Amino acid sequence: MATLKDVAKLANVDVSTVSRALNNTSYVHPETKKRIFNAVKELSYHPNILAKGLRQGKKHTIAIVVPRISYAVYADMIPAVTQQAEKENYQCIICITDDELEKEQEILSRLRSGLVDGIIITSCGGNNRILRDISAEGISVLQAIRKQDENLSSIIPDYYSNAYEAVRFLYAKGCRNMGLIIGNLAIHPYLERYNGYMKAVRELDLEPMFVKEDGEPSSFEYGLVCTKKLFEQHSNIDAVLASLDIQGLGAQRQLKLMGKRVPQDVKLISLTGIQLGEYLETSMTSMEIPAREIGQEAVNLLIRDIETKDSHKSVKKLIYQSTLVERETT
Amino acid sequence: MATLKDVAKLANVDVSTVSRALNNTSYVHPETKKRIFNAVKELSYHPNILAKGLRQGKKHTIAIVVPRISYAVYADMIPAVTQQAEKENYQCIICITDDELEKEQEILSRLRSGLVDGIIITSCGGNNRILRDISAEGISVLQAIRKQDENLSSIIPDYYSNAYEAVRFLYAKGCRNMGLIIGNLAIHPYLERYNGYMKAVRELDLEPMFVKEDGEPSSFEYGLVCTKKLFEQHSNIDAVLASLDIQGLGAQRQLKLMGKRVPQDVKLISLTGIQLGEYLETSMTSMEIPAREIGQEAVNLLIRDIETKDSHKSVKKLIYQSTLVERETT
DNA sequence: TGATTTTCTGCAATCGTTTGCTTTATTTAC
DNA sequence: GTAAATAAAGCAAACGATTGCAGAAAATCA
């Protein structure tokens, strides 16, 4: 691979001149410039990004760390992030933790090695210490989708309102016995959804019905099992609120198995919308999270933070509203 | 951020000794080692990966370039790639092209800057020149899922057999009028599917029926429109073969709209399987591509290539068989 | 004991850039 | 016509690691 030196030799100038010509960072005679550009083309020179980063202390690279890429929210958010990053002339590297603490730590430890200027992360929790250390070392950190650490900036959907609004909506549709499929309340989004649900249920003077199981909550099976259990506990249920899209699919299947008609007998709503909902045989009503917007704005926030020399950076907290998209299940 | 120098100073030794201690690359007195490790811990030192890469000419990083991350094949393959890369102690960066030539070029030009040791790519085509240049410059290149350039190594599913076997399967189920939804035949996988379909259809002495439209073939709408057109052209169709999962969903919807019962009136199969097919209200029969295996083996191949100093590297071509998973649509 | 070998450590060059400082040539200003 | 400003280019020191070479100390051998 050709280096600056090679170009300099061919163009018969010093490397510094080549550098300045290519970066437009000082006067270079037009003729010299021409010679340099010709040499660049002839040698098909590409600057070494490592050397550049090393010298400048800036890598123009950010990382986005997510649990999975197949989950709708991330599948939506990630392309928005990479696109926005490109627009801002940043490179973007995507890391997948599988929602495992150990993997997340491994990844964070790698990222700590000066590869990136900033990190957008949906943490699986338990890494607050490391995240804060990284942040203290000068790498910008932004929590997205999930919030774990109040001392670091975050940008998340309004899970509380999602649940609250969904209950209100179903109430207006005539439902009076709404079952909620929920996960571990120690996890922030689940707690928020739970609180939003409870608030609405109390306001409307309804009986709260919710179910939580062991096992991976982000799964088809979880929706299947929880729906079954909900009906075992309360046979009169006329609406199911699934926390996630994939839970919703499981619920749909279970309702079919139990011979319940959707939406006539039971209505169904997902609190985390996916586009796919639209494509199903019976398309699913859902609260659609503005994942793309969140991704885009996350990049903007992060880059602003990176490029701020100011030492007393403020902790920012952004909350995005979702929109209810009504489809065939309600 | 602490550097080797800081550690050296604190441990009261030379940087070279620190380097050797940390990398276990030469004799270092146990006591000295202890002092060094203490210093490392105290300063929470993390080696600068850029400097390391620059000096060693190796980055222990590979890139995977894909059109989308939401498509099932990639959503399956990518985690397999990153996991396998980690296992081999390589870092992995994921790039998304949106199937746009321009973006792909932009990305490749970035990757060319010495950031990675190798590239696994599902190209949108038209970049053969650049890919070959990159390969010639010493960055290993491996085509996955799609093959564009016969002169570069590749690892792909057997699209031909997929289609061939699907036809045979449907024939055994009693279907005699099978419509194929296909895309641009200039694109390798579509051509292969077409050829496989035609081969089987001729062998079985059936009438070939296929449809191709303008517009994005990887979409719900494409499946919708093509299915409609298929039936306009041949009203007696008793089976639809969708090239892709998402086309299959569109077909399913269209069949419902047309009042056709699946699988009684019309059978439906997807030639590119997704796990999601299992979760649908009427779960979809499909040829399941071993995306995880392909991803894993791609990494192995690539790394073997990277770590081979040998100049006359051979071009490798691997083809993976799919398996037919029968579900409710047939 | 003296000669080897092995262990331990430091010096300094290197990877491919960028950039502060200098120097020289050219232009502008009054 | 001289002083000041501007344009153009080179030298050499960084950035943070690795590594060949060399020398000193310790251990082994005869």
Short mmCIF file of N, CA, C and O in Angstrom, two decimals, chain B residues 206-249:
data_model
loop_
_atom_site.label_atom_id
_atom_site.label_comp_id
_atom_site.label_asym_id
_atom_site.label_seq_id
_atom_site.Cartn_x
_atom_site.Cartn_y
_atom_site.Cartn_z
N LEU B 206 -43.90 -29.49 -16.80
CA LEU B 206 -44.91 -28.51 -16.38
C LEU B 206 -44.76 -27.22 -17.18
O LEU B 206 -43.74 -26.99 -17.83
N GLU B 207 -45.79 -26.40 -17.09
CA GLU B 207 -45.71 -25.11 -17.78
C GLU B 207 -45.02 -24.11 -16.85
O GLU B 207 -45.44 -23.92 -15.71
N PRO B 208 -43.94 -23.48 -17.31
CA PRO B 208 -43.29 -22.48 -16.45
C PRO B 208 -44.14 -21.22 -16.33
O PRO B 208 -44.68 -20.74 -17.33
N MET B 209 -44.27 -20.73 -15.10
CA MET B 209 -45.03 -19.49 -14.87
C MET B 209 -44.24 -18.66 -13.89
O MET B 209 -44.04 -19.06 -12.76
N PHE B 210 -43.78 -17.53 -14.35
CA PHE B 210 -43.05 -16.68 -13.41
C PHE B 210 -43.36 -15.23 -13.69
O PHE B 210 -43.87 -14.88 -14.76
N VAL B 211 -43.07 -14.40 -12.71
CA VAL B 211 -43.40 -12.99 -12.87
C VAL B 211 -42.29 -12.15 -12.26
O VAL B 211 -41.66 -12.53 -11.27
N LYS B 212 -42.04 -11.05 -12.91
CA LYS B 212 -40.99 -10.13 -12.50
C LYS B 212 -41.55 -8.72 -12.68
O LYS B 212 -42.19 -8.44 -13.67
N GLU B 213 -41.34 -7.89 -11.69
CA GLU B 213 -41.90 -6.53 -11.74
C GLU B 213 -40.78 -5.51 -11.62
O GLU B 213 -39.66 -5.84 -11.29
N ASP B 214 -41.10 -4.26 -11.84
CA ASP B 214 -40.18 -3.19 -11.48
C ASP B 214 -40.32 -2.96 -9.98
O ASP B 214 -41.24 -3.47 -9.36
N GLY B 215 -39.42 -2.21 -9.43
CA GLY B 215 -39.51 -1.88 -8.01
C GLY B 215 -38.65 -2.79 -7.16
O GLY B 215 -38.11 -3.79 -7.63
N GLU B 216 -38.56 -2.43 -5.91
CA GLU B 216 -37.72 -3.14 -4.95
C GLU B 216 -38.24 -4.55 -4.71
O GLU B 216 -39.33 -4.72 -4.15
N PRO B 217 -37.49 -5.56 -5.11
CA PRO B 217 -37.97 -6.93 -4.96
C PRO B 217 -37.99 -7.41 -3.50
O PRO B 217 -38.72 -8.33 -3.17
N SER B 218 -37.17 -6.79 -2.66
CA SER B 218 -37.15 -7.21 -1.25
C SER B 218 -38.20 -6.46 -0.47
O SER B 218 -37.88 -5.72 0.46
N SER B 219 -39.45 -6.62 -0.85
CA SER B 219 -40.48 -5.87 -0.15
C SER B 219 -41.80 -6.61 -0.12
O SER B 219 -42.08 -7.47 -0.95
N PHE B 220 -42.60 -6.26 0.86
CA PHE B 220 -43.94 -6.77 1.03
C PHE B 220 -44.77 -6.47 -0.22
O PHE B 220 -45.46 -7.34 -0.76
N GLU B 221 -44.67 -5.23 -0.69
CA GLU B 221 -45.46 -4.79 -1.83
C GLU B 221 -45.14 -5.61 -3.08
O GLU B 221 -46.03 -5.93 -3.87
N TYR B 222 -43.87 -5.92 -3.25
CA TYR B 222 -43.46 -6.70 -4.42
C TYR B 222 -44.17 -8.05 -4.42
O TYR B 222 -44.67 -8.51 -5.46
N GLY B 223 -44.23 -8.68 -3.26
CA GLY B 223 -44.92 -9.95 -3.15
C GLY B 223 -46.40 -9.80 -3.47
O GLY B 223 -47.01 -10.63 -4.15
N LEU B 224 -46.96 -8.72 -2.98
CA LEU B 224 -48.37 -8.40 -3.18
C LEU B 224 -48.69 -8.28 -4.66
O LEU B 224 -49.56 -8.97 -5.21
N VAL B 225 -47.94 -7.43 -5.32
CA VAL B 225 -48.18 -7.11 -6.73
C VAL B 225 -47.92 -8.32 -7.62
O VAL B 225 -48.72 -8.64 -8.50
N CYS B 226 -46.81 -8.99 -7.38
CA CYS B 226 -46.44 -10.11 -8.24
C CYS B 226 -47.46 -11.25 -8.15
O CYS B 226 -47.78 -11.89 -9.14
N THR B 227 -47.94 -11.49 -6.94
CA THR B 227 -48.92 -12.56 -6.77
C THR B 227 -50.18 -12.24 -7.58
O THR B 227 -50.73 -13.10 -8.28
N LYS B 228 -50.60 -11.01 -7.47
CA LYS B 228 -51.78 -10.58 -8.22
C LYS B 228 -51.58 -10.83 -9.71
O LYS B 228 -52.42 -11.41 -10.39
N LYS B 229 -50.42 -10.41 -10.19
CA LYS B 229 -50.12 -10.52 -11.61
C LYS B 229 -50.05 -11.98 -12.05
O LYS B 229 -50.52 -12.34 -13.13
N LEU B 230 -49.46 -12.80 -11.19
CA LEU B 230 -49.37 -14.22 -11.49
C LEU B 230 -50.75 -14.80 -11.79
O LEU B 230 -50.95 -15.50 -12.79
N PHE B 231 -51.69 -14.45 -10.93
CA PHE B 231 -53.04 -15.00 -11.09
C PHE B 231 -53.78 -14.38 -12.27
O PHE B 231 -54.65 -15.01 -12.85
N GLU B 232 -53.43 -13.16 -12.61
CA GLU B 232 -54.02 -12.55 -13.81
C GLU B 232 -53.57 -13.31 -15.04
O GLU B 232 -54.32 -13.51 -15.99
N GLN B 233 -52.30 -13.72 -15.02
CA GLN B 233 -51.75 -14.41 -16.19
C GLN B 233 -52.16 -15.88 -16.24
O GLN B 233 -52.34 -16.44 -17.32
N HIS B 234 -52.24 -16.51 -15.08
CA HIS B 234 -52.60 -17.93 -15.04
C HIS B 234 -53.56 -18.16 -13.89
O HIS B 234 -53.13 -18.28 -12.74
N SER B 235 -54.82 -18.25 -14.19
CA SER B 235 -55.84 -18.32 -13.13
C SER B 235 -55.81 -19.65 -12.39
O SER B 235 -56.37 -19.79 -11.32
N ASN B 236 -55.14 -20.65 -12.99
CA ASN B 236 -55.20 -22.00 -12.41
C ASN B 236 -54.04 -22.33 -11.45
O ASN B 236 -53.81 -23.48 -11.13
N ILE B 237 -53.31 -21.31 -11.04
CA ILE B 237 -52.13 -21.55 -10.19
C ILE B 237 -52.52 -22.22 -8.88
O ILE B 237 -53.48 -21.83 -8.23
N ASP B 238 -51.75 -23.27 -8.52
CA ASP B 238 -52.03 -23.94 -7.25
C ASP B 238 -50.83 -23.89 -6.28
O ASP B 238 -50.83 -24.55 -5.25
N ALA B 239 -49.81 -23.14 -6.66
CA ALA B 239 -48.68 -22.97 -5.74
C ALA B 239 -47.90 -21.71 -6.12
O ALA B 239 -47.71 -21.42 -7.30
N VAL B 240 -47.48 -20.99 -5.07
CA VAL B 240 -46.65 -19.80 -5.30
C VAL B 240 -45.30 -20.00 -4.64
O VAL B 240 -45.22 -20.39 -3.48
N LEU B 241 -44.24 -19.77 -5.41
CA LEU B 241 -42.89 -19.81 -4.86
C LEU B 241 -42.37 -18.39 -4.75
O LEU B 241 -42.19 -17.72 -5.77
N ALA B 242 -42.18 -17.92 -3.52
CA ALA B 242 -41.63 -16.57 -3.33
C ALA B 242 -40.13 -16.69 -3.17
O ALA B 242 -39.64 -17.57 -2.47
N SER B 243 -39.39 -15.82 -3.82
CA SER B 243 -37.93 -15.88 -3.69
C SER B 243 -37.49 -15.52 -2.28
O SER B 243 -36.54 -16.08 -1.77
N LEU B 244 -38.20 -14.58 -1.67
CA LEU B 244 -37.80 -14.10 -0.36
C LEU B 244 -38.95 -14.21 0.64
O LEU B 244 -40.12 -14.21 0.26
N ASP B 245 -38.57 -14.26 1.90
CA ASP B 245 -39.50 -14.29 3.00
C ASP B 245 -40.53 -13.16 2.93
O ASP B 245 -41.74 -13.37 3.02
N ILE B 246 -40.03 -11.95 2.75
CA ILE B 246 -40.90 -10.78 2.79
C ILE B 246 -41.87 -10.79 1.61
O ILE B 246 -43.02 -10.37 1.72
N GLN B 247 -41.40 -11.33 0.48
CA GLN B 247 -42.31 -11.51 -0.66
C GLN B 247 -43.41 -12.50 -0.29
O GLN B 247 -44.56 -12.35 -0.69
N GLY B 248 -43.01 -13.50 0.47
CA GLY B 248 -43.97 -14.52 0.90
C GLY B 248 -45.08 -13.91 1.74
O GLY B 248 -46.25 -14.27 1.59
N LEU B 249 -44.72 -12.96 2.61
CA LEU B 249 -45.74 -12.29 3.42
C LEU B 249 -46.71 -11.53 2.54
O LEU B 249 -47.92 -11.56 2.74
#
